[in-house]
Amino acid sequence: MKNFNHAVASAITGLLLAGGNAVWAGEGPAGHSHSHDETFSAGEPGDAKKPARIVQVTMGEMDGKMMFMPPKIEVKKGEQIKFVLRNNGELDHEFVLATTAENLKHAEAMKKNPDMEHDDPNAKRLAPKKVDEIVWKFTKAGEFEFACLIPGHRESGMVGTVVVK
């Protein structure tokens, strides 16, 4: 009965948290992934076989603050970007690309499950001194953000902006 109650609670939680255009599929210790028909607020996963402008994003801690460099990126609607993500810090950090509202909602779920790992088209978690990349096509104009949703990191300054014109 205990396993059944846990499974029901997990299913209900997943359904509640997946409402709207969520950028994540729920919580779980082994991470999560998106279904193939999922839509993303900030565009769509890019095609690694096609040309892309490379934008390097460095994550880390400095003077008691956590930060991304650069903190603001401008792109053209329809442009494909290869984000080369580098964690120069001493702690794990994430890069999650979405709207501010979606990232705030996801950050609340992360507080309940801080070890949630991201390996989604719009999100990566990097250990210290590691490098990874995300290829993304910005199909929608507007202002989006990238943030580290590990509890306490966003609050310490780890948030940046992508302006799509």
mmCIF file of C-alpha atoms in Angstrom:
data_model
loop_
_atom_site.group_PDB
_atom_site.id
_atom_site.type_symbol
_atom_site.label_atom_id
_atom_site.label_comp_id
_atom_site.label_asym_id
_atom_site.label_seq_id
_atom_site.Cartn_x
_atom_site.Cartn_y
_atom_site.Cartn_z
ATOM 1 C CA MET A 1 0.000 0.000 0.000
ATOM 2 C CA LYS A 2 2.884 2.361 0.790
ATOM 3 C CA ASN A 3 4.303 1.979 -2.755
ATOM 4 C CA PHE A 4 0.850 2.507 -4.269
ATOM 5 C CA ASN A 5 0.340 5.743 -2.289
ATOM 6 C CA HIS A 6 3.774 6.994 -3.334
ATOM 7 C CA ALA A 7 3.063 6.170 -6.987
ATOM 8 C CA VAL A 8 -0.320 7.939 -6.890
ATOM 9 C CA ALA A 9 1.183 11.003 -5.175
ATOM 10 C CA SER A 10 3.995 11.114 -7.743
ATOM 11 C CA ALA A 11 1.549 10.843 -10.637
ATOM 12 C CA ILE A 12 -0.678 13.616 -9.263
ATOM 13 C CA THR A 13 2.319 15.850 -8.593
ATOM 14 C CA GLY A 14 3.590 15.278 -12.124
ATOM 15 C CA LEU A 15 0.209 16.154 -13.635
ATOM 16 C CA LEU A 16 -0.118 19.316 -11.556
ATOM 17 C CA LEU A 17 3.396 20.492 -12.307
ATOM 18 C CA ALA A 18 3.159 19.768 -16.047
ATOM 19 C CA GLY A 19 0.290 22.210 -16.654
ATOM 20 C CA GLY A 20 0.658 24.868 -19.349
ATOM 21 C CA ASN A 21 3.758 24.943 -21.517
ATOM 22 C CA ALA A 22 6.064 23.525 -18.898
ATOM 23 C CA VAL A 23 9.729 23.293 -19.801
ATOM 24 C CA TRP A 24 10.197 20.128 -17.766
ATOM 25 C CA ALA A 25 8.332 16.905 -17.366
ATOM 26 C CA GLY A 26 8.270 16.483 -13.585
ATOM 27 C CA GLU A 27 10.600 15.623 -10.800
ATOM 28 C CA GLY A 28 12.622 12.508 -10.139
ATOM 29 C CA PRO A 29 16.023 11.641 -8.748
ATOM 30 C CA ALA A 30 17.374 10.362 -12.076
ATOM 31 C CA GLY A 31 16.516 13.558 -13.939
ATOM 32 C CA HIS A 32 13.824 14.022 -16.515
ATOM 33 C CA SER A 33 13.273 14.406 -20.201
ATOM 34 C CA HIS A 34 10.768 15.796 -22.661
ATOM 35 C CA SER A 35 8.445 13.960 -24.996
ATOM 36 C CA HIS A 36 9.091 14.503 -28.690
ATOM 37 C CA ASP A 37 5.929 16.585 -29.163
ATOM 38 C CA GLU A 38 6.694 19.005 -26.315
ATOM 39 C CA THR A 39 6.836 22.693 -27.147
ATOM 40 C CA PHE A 40 9.260 25.167 -25.617
ATOM 41 C CA SER A 41 8.605 28.813 -24.887
ATOM 42 C CA ALA A 42 11.969 30.054 -26.161
ATOM 43 C CA GLY A 43 11.937 28.275 -29.512
ATOM 44 C CA GLU A 44 13.000 24.754 -30.370
ATOM 45 C CA PRO A 45 16.003 22.456 -30.158
ATOM 46 C CA GLY A 46 18.452 23.263 -32.920
ATOM 47 C CA ASP A 47 19.977 20.991 -35.523
ATOM 48 C CA ALA A 48 23.628 20.307 -34.688
ATOM 49 C CA LYS A 49 24.285 19.541 -38.378
ATOM 50 C CA LYS A 50 23.352 23.078 -39.433
ATOM 51 C CA PRO A 51 25.450 26.239 -38.994
ATOM 52 C CA ALA A 52 25.062 28.101 -35.748
ATOM 53 C CA ARG A 53 26.526 31.199 -34.161
ATOM 54 C CA ILE A 54 28.615 30.165 -31.174
ATOM 55 C CA VAL A 55 27.924 31.961 -27.905
ATOM 56 C CA GLN A 56 30.142 31.085 -24.974
ATOM 57 C CA VAL A 57 28.489 31.236 -21.556
ATOM 58 C CA THR A 58 30.640 30.900 -18.451
ATOM 59 C CA MET A 59 29.135 30.039 -15.071
ATOM 60 C CA GLY A 60 30.750 30.468 -11.704
ATOM 61 C CA GLU A 61 31.073 32.193 -8.380
ATOM 62 C CA MET A 62 32.916 35.443 -7.688
ATOM 63 C CA ASP A 63 32.953 37.763 -4.672
ATOM 64 C CA GLY A 64 30.090 35.901 -2.973
ATOM 65 C CA LYS A 65 27.863 36.090 -6.067
ATOM 66 C CA MET A 66 26.970 33.431 -8.581
ATOM 67 C CA MET A 67 26.815 34.593 -12.175
ATOM 68 C CA PHE A 68 26.683 33.959 -15.884
ATOM 69 C CA MET A 69 28.995 35.768 -18.279
ATOM 70 C CA PRO A 70 27.660 37.326 -20.397
ATOM 71 C CA PRO A 71 24.477 38.145 -18.476
ATOM 72 C CA LYS A 72 22.631 39.281 -21.645
ATOM 73 C CA ILE A 73 22.576 37.815 -25.146
ATOM 74 C CA GLU A 74 20.863 39.275 -28.214
ATOM 75 C CA VAL A 75 19.756 37.071 -31.103
ATOM 76 C CA LYS A 76 17.636 37.416 -34.229
ATOM 77 C CA LYS A 77 14.359 35.578 -34.594
ATOM 78 C CA GLY A 78 15.070 32.402 -36.584
ATOM 79 C CA GLU A 79 18.742 32.359 -35.576
ATOM 80 C CA GLN A 80 20.348 29.140 -34.401
ATOM 81 C CA ILE A 81 22.798 29.433 -31.508
ATOM 82 C CA LYS A 82 25.286 26.917 -30.179
ATOM 83 C CA PHE A 83 25.691 27.753 -26.505
ATOM 84 C CA VAL A 84 29.084 26.525 -25.314
ATOM 85 C CA LEU A 85 28.568 26.239 -21.570
ATOM 86 C CA ARG A 86 31.590 26.309 -19.270
ATOM 87 C CA ASN A 87 31.412 25.885 -15.505
ATOM 88 C CA ASN A 88 34.493 27.663 -14.133
ATOM 89 C CA GLY A 89 33.114 27.517 -10.595
ATOM 90 C CA GLU A 90 33.675 25.260 -7.615
ATOM 91 C CA LEU A 91 30.016 24.125 -7.475
ATOM 92 C CA ASP A 92 27.591 22.407 -9.853
ATOM 93 C CA HIS A 93 25.634 24.892 -11.981
ATOM 94 C CA GLU A 94 22.817 24.729 -14.527
ATOM 95 C CA PHE A 95 21.735 26.547 -17.649
ATOM 96 C CA VAL A 96 17.948 26.363 -18.106
ATOM 97 C CA LEU A 97 16.478 28.367 -21.011
ATOM 98 C CA ALA A 98 12.780 29.316 -20.672
ATOM 99 C CA THR A 99 10.510 32.176 -19.652
ATOM 100 C CA THR A 100 10.975 33.762 -16.241
ATOM 101 C CA ALA A 101 7.610 32.357 -15.075
ATOM 102 C CA GLU A 102 8.525 28.825 -16.147
ATOM 103 C CA ASN A 103 11.932 29.009 -14.486
ATOM 104 C CA LEU A 104 10.415 30.323 -11.241
ATOM 105 C CA LYS A 105 7.908 27.447 -11.230
ATOM 106 C CA HIS A 106 10.666 24.939 -11.961
ATOM 107 C CA ALA A 107 12.863 26.469 -9.236
ATOM 108 C CA GLU A 108 10.129 25.714 -6.672
ATOM 109 C CA ALA A 109 10.157 22.049 -7.722
ATOM 110 C CA MET A 110 13.961 22.047 -7.463
ATOM 111 C CA LYS A 111 13.710 23.114 -3.816
ATOM 112 C CA LYS A 112 11.882 19.841 -3.144
ATOM 113 C CA ASN A 113 14.339 17.824 -5.235
ATOM 114 C CA PRO A 114 17.685 19.677 -5.372
ATOM 115 C CA ASP A 115 19.499 16.765 -7.027
ATOM 116 C CA MET A 116 17.232 16.852 -10.082
ATOM 117 C CA GLU A 117 19.495 16.726 -13.118
ATOM 118 C CA HIS A 118 18.780 18.247 -16.510
ATOM 119 C CA ASP A 119 19.707 16.754 -19.809
ATOM 120 C CA ASP A 120 16.938 18.296 -21.847
ATOM 121 C CA PRO A 121 17.238 20.213 -25.120
ATOM 122 C CA ASN A 122 16.877 23.516 -23.204
ATOM 123 C CA ALA A 123 18.774 22.635 -20.011
ATOM 124 C CA LYS A 124 22.145 21.280 -18.868
ATOM 125 C CA ARG A 125 23.692 20.711 -15.448
ATOM 126 C CA LEU A 126 27.477 20.905 -15.294
ATOM 127 C CA ALA A 127 29.890 19.771 -12.636
ATOM 128 C CA PRO A 128 32.783 22.122 -11.773
ATOM 129 C CA LYS A 129 35.332 22.640 -14.574
ATOM 130 C CA LYS A 130 33.115 20.855 -17.150
ATOM 131 C CA VAL A 131 31.979 22.022 -20.599
ATOM 132 C CA ASP A 132 28.828 21.105 -22.522
ATOM 133 C CA GLU A 133 26.671 22.649 -25.230
ATOM 134 C CA ILE A 134 23.104 23.339 -26.254
ATOM 135 C CA VAL A 135 22.072 24.044 -29.845
ATOM 136 C CA TRP A 136 18.930 26.168 -29.907
ATOM 137 C CA LYS A 137 16.856 27.812 -32.625
ATOM 138 C CA PHE A 138 15.032 30.961 -31.519
ATOM 139 C CA THR A 139 11.741 30.814 -33.422
ATOM 140 C CA LYS A 140 9.879 33.350 -31.271
ATOM 141 C CA ALA A 141 10.591 37.015 -30.624
ATOM 142 C CA GLY A 142 10.602 38.210 -27.037
ATOM 143 C CA GLU A 143 12.615 38.165 -23.861
ATOM 144 C CA PHE A 144 13.624 34.862 -22.327
ATOM 145 C CA GLU A 145 15.967 33.927 -19.551
ATOM 146 C CA PHE A 146 18.595 31.404 -18.664
ATOM 147 C CA ALA A 147 19.017 30.576 -15.017
ATOM 148 C CA CYS A 148 20.611 28.156 -12.609
ATOM 149 C CA LEU A 149 17.753 26.548 -10.709
ATOM 150 C CA ILE A 150 19.827 24.745 -8.093
ATOM 151 C CA PRO A 151 18.344 26.029 -4.809
ATOM 152 C CA GLY A 152 19.966 29.318 -3.779
ATOM 153 C CA HIS A 153 21.863 29.890 -7.034
ATOM 154 C CA ARG A 154 19.250 32.002 -8.845
ATOM 155 C CA GLU A 155 18.782 34.020 -5.655
ATOM 156 C CA SER A 156 22.567 34.589 -5.606
ATOM 157 C CA GLY A 157 22.518 36.186 -9.062
ATOM 158 C CA MET A 158 22.613 33.273 -11.522
ATOM 159 C CA VAL A 159 20.149 34.559 -14.062
ATOM 160 C CA GLY A 160 20.621 36.010 -17.522
ATOM 161 C CA THR A 161 18.519 37.329 -20.390
ATOM 162 C CA VAL A 162 18.133 36.414 -24.050
ATOM 163 C CA VAL A 163 16.489 39.108 -26.183
ATOM 164 C CA VAL A 164 15.141 37.796 -29.489
ATOM 165 C CA LYS A 165 14.373 40.507 -32.066
#
